[in-house]
Tab-separated table of C-alpha atoms in Angstrom:
chain	number	residue	atom	x	y	z
A	1	TRP	CA	-3.334	-8.418	-17.237
A	2	LEU	CA	-1.422	-5.241	-18.963
A	3	ALA	CA	2.324	-4.350	-18.545
A	4	PRO	CA	3.169	-3.622	-14.595
A	5	LEU	CA	2.866	0.224	-13.395
A	6	GLY	CA	5.994	0.024	-11.822
A	7	PHE	CA	5.307	-0.692	-8.167
A	8	GLU	CA	3.889	-3.361	-5.952
A	9	ASN	CA	1.544	-2.965	-2.872
A	10	SER	CA	2.511	-6.079	-0.449
A	11	TYR	CA	2.265	-6.417	3.503
A	12	ALA	CA	5.078	-5.640	5.219
A	13	LEU	CA	6.220	-5.398	8.769
A	14	ALA	CA	7.659	-1.872	10.200
A	15	LEU	CA	8.291	-0.183	13.171
A	16	ARG	CA	9.978	2.935	14.229
A	17	ARG	CA	13.744	3.408	13.038
A	18	ASP	CA	14.878	4.072	16.320
A	19	ARG	CA	13.714	1.326	17.709
A	20	ALA	CA	14.628	-0.973	14.876
A	21	GLN	CA	18.085	0.612	15.458
A	22	THR	CA	17.861	-0.162	19.293
A	23	LEU	CA	17.232	-3.473	19.270
A	24	GLY	CA	19.358	-4.529	16.018
A	25	LEU	CA	16.307	-5.403	13.874
A	26	ARG	CA	16.933	-5.735	10.006
A	27	THR	CA	14.653	-8.618	9.386
A	28	ILE	CA	11.472	-10.038	10.468
A	29	SER	CA	13.636	-13.155	10.857
A	30	ASP	CA	15.809	-10.746	13.616
A	31	LEU	CA	12.294	-10.042	14.855
A	32	VAL	CA	11.607	-13.626	16.353
A	33	ARG	CA	14.302	-13.133	19.738
A	34	VAL	CA	11.986	-9.861	21.033
A	35	ALA	CA	8.636	-10.603	19.196
A	36	PRO	CA	7.648	-11.895	22.798
A	37	HIS	CA	8.452	-8.912	24.468
A	38	MET	CA	6.166	-6.446	21.836
A	39	LYS	CA	2.779	-5.611	21.151
A	40	ALA	CA	1.588	-5.561	17.804
A	41	GLY	CA	-0.806	-3.212	16.046
A	42	PHE	CA	-2.171	-5.176	12.668
A	43	GLY	CA	-5.155	-4.261	10.691
A	44	TYR	CA	-8.368	-6.510	11.580
A	45	GLU	CA	-8.121	-7.953	7.773
A	46	PHE	CA	-4.372	-8.507	8.396
A	47	ILE	CA	-5.293	-10.414	11.381
A	48	GLN	CA	-7.804	-12.604	9.597
A	49	ARG	CA	-5.845	-13.819	6.434
A	50	GLU	CA	-3.978	-16.888	6.269
A	51	ASP	CA	-1.252	-14.597	4.027
A	52	GLY	CA	-1.156	-12.390	7.196
A	53	LEU	CA	-0.841	-12.845	10.427
A	54	ALA	CA	-1.443	-16.629	10.766
A	55	GLY	CA	0.654	-17.640	8.265
A	56	LEU	CA	3.314	-15.135	9.179
A	57	LYS	CA	3.199	-17.176	12.665
A	58	LYS	CA	3.437	-20.398	10.933
A	59	SER	CA	6.509	-19.227	8.497
A	60	TYR	CA	8.837	-17.830	11.018
A	61	GLY	CA	7.651	-18.814	14.311
A	62	LEU	CA	6.428	-15.501	15.491
A	63	GLN	CA	4.951	-15.118	19.085
A	64	PHE	CA	4.229	-11.692	20.142
A	65	GLN	CA	3.664	-10.156	23.820
A	66	GLU	CA	-0.015	-8.881	22.586
A	67	VAL	CA	-1.584	-8.355	19.164
A	68	ILE	CA	-4.024	-5.233	19.078
A	69	GLY	CA	-6.158	-5.088	16.142
A	70	MET	CA	-6.358	-1.443	14.963
A	71	GLN	CA	-8.021	0.281	12.039
A	72	GLN	CA	-5.301	1.497	9.559
A	73	THR	CA	-5.446	5.455	10.080
A	74	LEU	CA	-4.830	4.825	14.125
A	75	LYS	CA	-2.040	2.760	13.709
A	76	TYR	CA	1.231	5.190	13.362
A	77	GLN	CA	-0.439	7.674	16.082
A	78	ALA	CA	-0.288	4.661	18.446
A	79	THR	CA	3.737	3.654	18.352
A	80	ASP	CA	3.768	7.770	19.794
A	81	THR	CA	2.245	6.684	22.723
A	82	GLY	CA	3.761	3.537	23.331
A	83	LYS	CA	0.664	1.581	22.900
A	84	VAL	CA	2.193	-0.742	20.018
A	85	ASP	CA	5.725	-1.068	18.783
A	86	LEU	CA	5.298	-2.898	15.576
A	87	LEU	CA	2.997	-2.599	12.445
A	88	ASP	CA	1.568	-4.511	9.353
A	89	VAL	CA	2.120	-1.847	6.329
A	90	TYR	CA	1.363	-1.623	2.361
A	91	THR	CA	4.514	-1.155	1.178
A	92	THR	CA	2.817	2.158	-0.666
A	93	ASP	CA	1.956	4.140	2.237
A	94	GLY	CA	3.224	7.568	2.350
A	95	ARG	CA	3.473	7.671	6.104
A	96	LEU	CA	6.421	5.280	6.126
A	97	ALA	CA	8.870	8.255	5.696
A	98	VAL	CA	6.991	10.836	7.882
A	99	TYR	CA	7.023	8.815	10.567
A	100	ASP	CA	10.711	7.505	10.187
A	101	PHE	CA	9.565	4.147	9.921
A	102	VAL	CA	12.180	0.822	9.361
A	103	VAL	CA	10.121	-1.712	6.776
A	104	LEU	CA	11.862	-5.356	8.300
A	105	LYS	CA	13.133	-7.364	5.353
A	106	ASP	CA	11.077	-10.463	4.339
A	107	ASP	CA	13.998	-12.783	4.087
A	108	ARG	CA	11.657	-16.006	4.149
A	109	HIS	CA	9.533	-14.182	1.063
A	110	PHE	CA	6.483	-15.059	2.969
A	111	PHE	CA	4.663	-12.108	1.604
A	112	PRO	CA	3.872	-12.573	-2.055
A	113	PRO	CA	4.428	-10.092	-4.596
A	114	TYR	CA	1.359	-7.803	-5.433
A	115	GLU	CA	2.466	-5.877	-8.713
A	116	ALA	CA	0.153	-3.254	-9.440
A	117	ALA	CA	-1.496	-3.624	-13.164
A	118	ALA	CA	-4.443	-2.663	-15.427
A	119	LEU	CA	-7.054	-6.003	-15.867
A	120	VAL	CA	-8.884	-5.287	-18.790
A	121	ARG	CA	-11.112	-8.577	-20.946
A	122	GLY	CA	-9.304	-9.410	-23.858
A	123	GLU	CA	-13.088	-8.898	-25.997
A	124	ILE	CA	-12.669	-5.147	-25.179
A	125	LEU	CA	-8.815	-4.589	-26.141
A	126	LYS	CA	-10.017	-6.275	-29.285
A	127	ARG	CA	-12.977	-4.066	-30.017
A	128	HIS	CA	-10.993	-0.731	-28.638
A	129	PRO	CA	-6.973	-1.639	-29.259
A	130	GLU	CA	-6.746	1.833	-28.331
A	131	LEU	CA	-7.446	1.464	-24.200
A	132	GLY	CA	-4.577	-0.769	-24.291
A	133	ARG	CA	-2.184	1.680	-25.820
A	134	VAL	CA	-3.053	4.478	-23.314
A	135	ILE	CA	-2.747	2.427	-20.586
A	136	ASN	CA	0.620	0.934	-21.342
A	137	LEU	CA	1.583	4.581	-21.438
A	138	LEU	CA	2.161	4.173	-17.446
A	139	THR	CA	4.072	0.974	-17.847
A	140	ASN	CA	6.830	1.410	-15.164
A	141	ALA	CA	5.667	4.779	-14.874
A	142	ILE	CA	5.124	4.849	-11.129
A	143	ASP	CA	8.040	3.650	-9.120
A	144	PRO	CA	7.460	2.862	-4.894
A	145	THR	CA	9.009	6.040	-3.724
A	146	ARG	CA	6.939	8.296	-6.193
A	147	LEU	CA	3.338	6.349	-5.057
A	148	ARG	CA	4.343	6.787	-1.156
A	149	GLU	CA	4.569	10.682	-2.380
A	150	LEU	CA	1.363	10.449	-3.635
A	151	ASN	CA	-0.186	8.545	-1.429
A	152	LEU	CA	1.178	11.018	1.388
A	153	ARG	CA	-0.747	14.024	-0.090
A	154	ILE	CA	-3.793	12.112	0.388
A	155	GLN	CA	-2.959	10.766	3.527
A	156	GLU	CA	-1.917	13.560	5.236
A	157	GLN	CA	-2.990	16.699	3.383
A	158	GLY	CA	-6.164	15.477	2.668
A	159	GLU	CA	-6.163	15.733	-1.098
A	160	PRO	CA	-8.879	14.179	-3.245
A	161	VAL	CA	-7.515	11.186	-4.486
A	162	PRO	CA	-9.196	12.341	-8.231
A	163	GLN	CA	-6.735	15.831	-8.159
A	164	VAL	CA	-3.590	13.476	-6.684
A	165	ALA	CA	-4.234	11.206	-9.455
A	166	HIS	CA	-4.608	14.206	-12.242
A	167	SER	CA	-1.798	15.983	-11.127
A	168	ALA	CA	0.051	12.756	-11.037
A	169	LEU	CA	-0.815	12.316	-15.025
A	170	ARG	CA	0.478	15.893	-15.492
A	171	ALA	CA	3.527	14.988	-14.375
A	172	LEU	CA	3.952	12.379	-16.603
A	173	ASN	CA	2.811	14.383	-19.466
A	174	LEU	CA	-0.066	12.249	-20.341
A	175	VAL	CA	-2.915	14.736	-19.720
A	176	ALA	CA	-2.649	18.212	-21.240
A	177	GLU	CA	-2.033	21.546	-19.223
A	178	ASN	CA	-5.596	22.716	-20.492
A	179	HIS	CA	-7.239	19.573	-19.431
A	180	ALA	CA	-10.165	20.183	-17.057
A	181	GLN	CA	-9.289	19.650	-13.180
A	182	PRO	CA	-11.492	16.116	-11.681
A	183	VAL	CA	-14.370	17.319	-9.857
A	184	ALA	CA	-13.615	16.237	-6.136
A	185	THR	CA	-15.716	14.035	-4.237
A	186	THR	CA	-17.108	13.969	-0.865
A	187	GLU	CA	-16.079	10.086	-0.794
A	188	SER	CA	-12.830	9.660	1.364
A	189	SER	CA	-9.562	7.314	0.776
A	190	ASP	CA	-6.488	6.987	2.547
A	191	SER	CA	-4.333	6.081	-0.603
A	192	ILE	CA	-4.846	5.603	-4.620
A	193	LEU	CA	-5.313	1.835	-4.085
A	194	SER	CA	-7.357	1.668	-1.375
A	195	TYR	CA	-9.911	4.000	-3.440
A	196	MET	CA	-9.729	1.930	-6.801
A	197	TRP	CA	-10.420	-0.884	-4.133
A	198	THR	CA	-13.660	0.660	-2.923
A	199	LYS	CA	-14.575	1.229	-6.913
A	200	ARG	CA	-13.587	-2.879	-7.347
A	201	SER	CA	-17.538	-3.349	-8.114
A	202	ASN	CA	-17.733	-0.381	-10.808
A	203	LEU	CA	-14.514	-1.161	-11.933
A	204	ALA	CA	-15.682	-4.741	-12.328
A	205	LEU	CA	-18.679	-3.785	-13.976
A	206	ARG	CA	-16.798	-1.205	-16.658
A	207	THR	CA	-14.363	-4.297	-17.351
A	208	GLY	CA	-17.223	-6.677	-18.269
A	209	GLU	CA	-19.129	-4.525	-20.628
C-alpha cells in the first residue's frame, strides 16, 4: 500500500435534512427509536453484506418497518416520492449535497474505514521506483468534499470519468496544460471509485505484470 489519497469511501446511513431535524436524528443510535416506523431503501449488496444490514442490526438493534432493495441510481429519487425514508450511501457520493441529506453519525463505529490508497506490488516498485514517486504526489491531495464534487459531475452532469479525472489532475498541477484530453469511452459509471471497481480485473492484471 502507498500513502492514502486523503479520503475514505465508507458506508453510511442518511436521510433528508428536514426529516432528520423533525425527528431529532443525529446518530444511528437516535434512529433506533423511530426505525420501526421507517422504510429503508438499501442497495442489494448492502442488504447481503455482513458488514452491511445484518451487522448493523446486530450492532444497533435496528428494526425497520420495511427494507426495500433498490438500485443505487434510484434511491435518492425514491425519497422525493415518500417511498423510502432512509438510505445507505457512500460517504463520497456527490448527490448528498444536491438532495440535502444528512449523514447520521456512526456513534458505535460499526462501519470500518475504507481509506483510498494505491496498491502496488513491491517487485514492481523495485523495477520502477518512479511509479511510486508519481502516485505519491496524490498523497492527501483529494479531500472528501472535493471527491464528492467530482463524483457529482459524473452522477448528475453525465461527464465521462476519464475527463473528470483529467481535470482533477490538472487542478492539482499534476498534468500539463497542453496534455491531451483522454478519449471518452462508451462505458458508464456513477463515480470515480465505482469506475475503478469495474476495472478491478484489469488493474489487478497490470499490478501483477
